[in-house]
């Protein structure tokens, strides 16, 4: 991965080095300051990059500390402070629509948050996914624990559990998700998550 990262333009050096390691499909944009320089394997990711995938395209981003982000088709996500260049207390991303999975190693005391239109999910180390559809949010944990905070309610998820938050910010109960729902989301994320 070091060789991939060394071929990209010079910018402020981040705390975490991240790059696109896989693209499955043909429609993906990485918007940086409103420009799309053309996404490809090896393309380095920086704070505030926005990823937009076509309905049949998914990508994987890997970081030098072991973190991976798997972004399904039909997703728009602002990577916020993913690389940590402007993060002081943790890392954050903002999901606007679609589906993404996060595999996070434990890195000190820093937390990672995914903010959606209806909820905030926060973790230190885990494997989990977030889906945003019509403003509503679903969060599922495969490993570790995730705290989810909504305008009306909250919950802490353990392995195998998920929560649904309505578009108006009402958190449902924490539930064990059925196999059908987990399989459907896994298929959309592809082999890097399965």
Short mmCIF file of C-alpha atoms in Angstrom, two decimals:
data_model
loop_
_atom_site.label_atom_id
_atom_site.label_comp_id
_atom_site.label_asym_id
_atom_site.label_seq_id
_atom_site.Cartn_x
_atom_site.Cartn_y
_atom_site.Cartn_z
CA UNK A 1 0.00 0.00 0.00
CA UNK A 2 2.90 2.40 0.63
CA UNK A 3 3.76 2.26 -3.08
CA UNK A 4 0.18 3.16 -3.99
CA UNK A 5 0.11 6.11 -1.64
CA UNK A 6 3.41 7.57 -2.82
CA UNK A 7 2.15 8.27 -6.36
CA UNK A 8 -0.54 10.79 -5.39
CA UNK A 9 -0.34 14.60 -5.15
CA UNK A 10 1.28 16.21 -2.11
CA UNK A 11 -1.16 17.67 0.44
CA UNK A 12 -1.12 18.31 4.20
CA UNK A 13 0.18 15.11 5.77
CA UNK A 14 -2.68 13.28 7.53
CA UNK A 15 -2.51 11.17 10.68
CA UNK A 16 -3.89 8.17 8.79
CA UNK A 17 -2.98 7.36 5.18
CA UNK A 18 -5.90 5.99 3.16
CA UNK A 19 -6.31 4.98 -0.49
CA UNK A 20 -8.79 3.25 -2.78
CA UNK A 21 -7.73 -0.40 -2.97
CA UNK A 22 -10.60 -1.86 -5.03
CA UNK A 23 -13.25 -0.61 -7.45
CA UNK A 24 -15.97 -3.02 -8.59
CA UNK A 25 -17.92 -1.23 -11.32
CA UNK A 26 -17.41 1.80 -13.51
CA UNK A 27 -19.25 4.70 -11.89
CA UNK A 28 -17.47 6.32 -8.95
CA UNK A 29 -16.55 9.91 -8.22
CA UNK A 30 -14.20 11.24 -5.57
CA UNK A 31 -15.09 14.90 -5.21
CA UNK A 32 -12.33 17.08 -3.74
CA UNK A 33 -13.10 20.79 -3.45
CA UNK A 34 -15.91 20.26 -5.98
CA UNK A 35 -13.60 18.66 -8.56
CA UNK A 36 -13.49 15.02 -9.65
CA UNK A 37 -9.87 14.17 -10.51
CA UNK A 38 -10.88 10.63 -11.51
CA UNK A 39 -11.07 7.74 -9.05
CA UNK A 40 -8.83 4.74 -9.57
CA UNK A 41 -7.14 2.07 -7.49
CA UNK A 42 -4.30 3.70 -5.58
CA UNK A 43 -5.99 7.10 -5.43
CA UNK A 44 -5.20 8.69 -2.07
CA UNK A 45 -8.09 9.85 0.12
CA UNK A 46 -7.97 13.06 2.14
CA UNK A 47 -10.24 14.79 4.66
CA UNK A 48 -13.52 16.09 3.23
CA UNK A 49 -13.36 13.95 0.07
CA UNK A 50 -16.87 13.01 -0.99
CA UNK A 51 -17.40 9.57 -2.55
CA UNK A 52 -20.37 9.03 -4.86
CA UNK A 53 -20.92 5.54 -6.30
CA UNK A 54 -23.24 4.56 -9.13
CA UNK A 55 -25.94 2.01 -8.38
CA UNK A 56 -23.78 -0.93 -9.54
CA UNK A 57 -20.37 0.24 -8.28
CA UNK A 58 -18.72 -0.42 -4.93
CA UNK A 59 -15.30 0.53 -3.67
CA UNK A 60 -12.97 -0.31 -0.82
CA UNK A 61 -10.75 2.19 0.96
CA UNK A 62 -7.92 0.87 3.15
CA UNK A 63 -5.81 2.84 5.61
CA UNK A 64 -2.32 2.23 6.94
CA UNK A 65 -3.62 1.58 10.48
CA UNK A 66 -5.82 -1.34 9.35
CA UNK A 67 -9.06 0.58 8.93
CA UNK A 68 -11.22 -0.33 5.91
CA UNK A 69 -14.32 1.35 4.50
CA UNK A 70 -16.47 -0.59 2.03
CA UNK A 71 -18.89 1.60 0.10
CA UNK A 72 -21.82 -0.02 -1.71
CA UNK A 73 -23.50 1.12 -4.92
CA UNK A 74 -25.81 4.13 -4.78
CA UNK A 75 -23.94 5.74 -1.88
CA UNK A 76 -22.90 9.30 -1.16
CA UNK A 77 -20.56 9.76 1.78
CA UNK A 78 -18.48 12.73 2.87
CA UNK A 79 -15.34 11.31 4.48
CA UNK A 80 -15.04 14.32 6.79
CA UNK A 81 -12.04 13.75 9.04
CA UNK A 82 -11.36 10.15 8.03
CA UNK A 83 -7.63 10.72 7.65
CA UNK A 84 -7.40 12.76 10.83
CA UNK A 85 -5.65 15.81 9.38
CA UNK A 86 -8.15 18.08 11.09
CA UNK A 87 -9.39 15.72 13.80
CA UNK A 88 -8.58 16.61 17.39
CA UNK A 89 -10.75 14.21 19.37
CA UNK A 90 -11.70 11.59 16.83
CA UNK A 91 -12.69 10.91 13.26
CA UNK A 92 -16.00 11.52 11.56
CA UNK A 93 -17.75 10.82 8.28
CA UNK A 94 -21.16 11.95 7.06
CA UNK A 95 -23.38 9.54 5.14
CA UNK A 96 -25.98 11.24 2.98
CA UNK A 97 -27.44 8.12 1.36
CA UNK A 98 -26.60 4.50 0.65
CA UNK A 99 -24.67 1.80 2.49
CA UNK A 100 -21.15 1.60 3.91
CA UNK A 101 -19.35 -0.82 6.21
CA UNK A 102 -16.50 0.10 8.52
CA UNK A 103 -13.79 -2.18 9.89
CA UNK A 104 -11.91 -0.28 12.56
CA UNK A 105 -8.91 -1.35 14.62
CA UNK A 106 -8.51 0.12 18.11
CA UNK A 107 -6.36 3.25 17.75
CA UNK A 108 -5.72 4.91 21.12
CA UNK A 109 -8.65 6.73 22.67
CA UNK A 110 -9.92 8.28 19.46
CA UNK A 111 -13.50 7.60 18.47
CA UNK A 112 -14.97 7.33 14.99
CA UNK A 113 -18.41 8.71 14.20
CA UNK A 114 -20.71 8.35 11.24
CA UNK A 115 -23.29 11.11 11.12
CA UNK A 116 -26.45 10.67 9.05
CA UNK A 117 -29.49 12.91 8.59
CA UNK A 118 -31.22 11.13 11.50
CA UNK A 119 -28.54 9.66 13.82
CA UNK A 120 -24.94 9.60 15.01
CA UNK A 121 -23.16 6.25 15.43
CA UNK A 122 -19.94 6.27 17.45
CA UNK A 123 -17.31 3.58 18.09
CA UNK A 124 -13.70 2.98 19.09
CA UNK A 125 -13.11 -0.44 17.53
CA UNK A 126 -15.54 -2.66 15.70
CA UNK A 127 -16.99 -4.00 12.45
CA UNK A 128 -20.30 -2.39 11.58
CA UNK A 129 -22.42 -0.98 8.79
CA UNK A 130 -24.63 2.04 8.28
CA UNK A 131 -27.44 2.42 5.74
CA UNK A 132 -29.24 5.67 4.94
CA UNK A 133 -32.43 5.45 2.89
CA UNK A 134 -34.92 8.31 2.49
CA UNK A 135 -33.39 10.03 5.52
CA UNK A 136 -33.86 6.99 7.80
CA UNK A 137 -30.79 5.24 9.27
CA UNK A 138 -30.07 1.59 10.04
CA UNK A 139 -26.96 0.53 11.98
CA UNK A 140 -25.78 -3.06 12.44
CA UNK A 141 -22.80 -4.42 14.42
CA UNK A 142 -20.91 -7.52 13.36
CA UNK A 143 -18.14 -7.25 15.98
CA UNK A 144 -17.54 -4.90 18.92
CA UNK A 145 -20.06 -2.31 20.11
CA UNK A 146 -21.58 0.85 18.64
CA UNK A 147 -23.40 3.66 20.45
CA UNK A 148 -26.22 5.19 18.38
CA UNK A 149 -27.74 8.54 19.31
CA UNK A 150 -30.84 9.99 17.67
CA UNK A 151 -33.00 13.04 18.41
CA UNK A 152 -35.52 10.74 20.10
CA UNK A 153 -33.73 7.81 21.71
CA UNK A 154 -30.46 5.94 21.67
CA UNK A 155 -29.02 2.46 22.02
CA UNK A 156 -25.81 0.52 22.34
CA UNK A 157 -25.43 -2.33 19.86
CA UNK A 158 -23.54 -5.55 20.51
CA UNK A 159 -22.57 -8.19 17.89
CA UNK A 160 -25.57 -9.32 15.83
CA UNK A 161 -27.71 -6.37 16.87
CA UNK A 162 -29.07 -3.46 14.88
CA UNK A 163 -31.25 -0.42 15.28
CA UNK A 164 -33.47 1.54 12.91
CA UNK A 165 -33.90 5.31 13.23
CA UNK A 166 -36.72 7.04 11.35
CA UNK A 167 -36.10 10.06 9.14
CA UNK A 168 -37.58 12.22 11.92
CA UNK A 169 -34.98 10.91 14.39
CA UNK A 170 -37.01 8.39 16.38
CA UNK A 171 -34.84 5.42 17.41
CA UNK A 172 -36.50 2.03 17.46
CA UNK A 173 -35.48 -0.73 19.87
CA UNK A 174 -32.15 -2.53 19.64
CA UNK A 175 -32.88 -5.91 18.01
CA UNK A 176 -31.06 -9.03 16.87
CA UNK A 177 -31.21 -8.84 13.10
CA UNK A 178 -32.45 -11.80 11.09
CA UNK A 179 -30.25 -13.68 8.63
CA UNK A 180 -32.21 -12.46 5.60
CA UNK A 181 -31.52 -8.81 6.32
CA UNK A 182 -27.84 -9.42 7.08
CA UNK A 183 -27.39 -11.47 3.89
CA UNK A 184 -29.07 -8.83 1.72
CA UNK A 185 -26.80 -6.06 3.04
CA UNK A 186 -23.70 -8.29 2.79
CA UNK A 187 -24.48 -8.99 -0.89
CA UNK A 188 -24.71 -5.27 -1.60
CA UNK A 189 -21.34 -4.68 0.09
CA UNK A 190 -19.67 -7.61 -1.68
CA UNK A 191 -16.80 -9.97 -0.88
CA UNK A 192 -14.71 -7.46 1.08
CA UNK A 193 -17.43 -7.51 3.78
CA UNK A 194 -18.64 -11.14 3.46
#
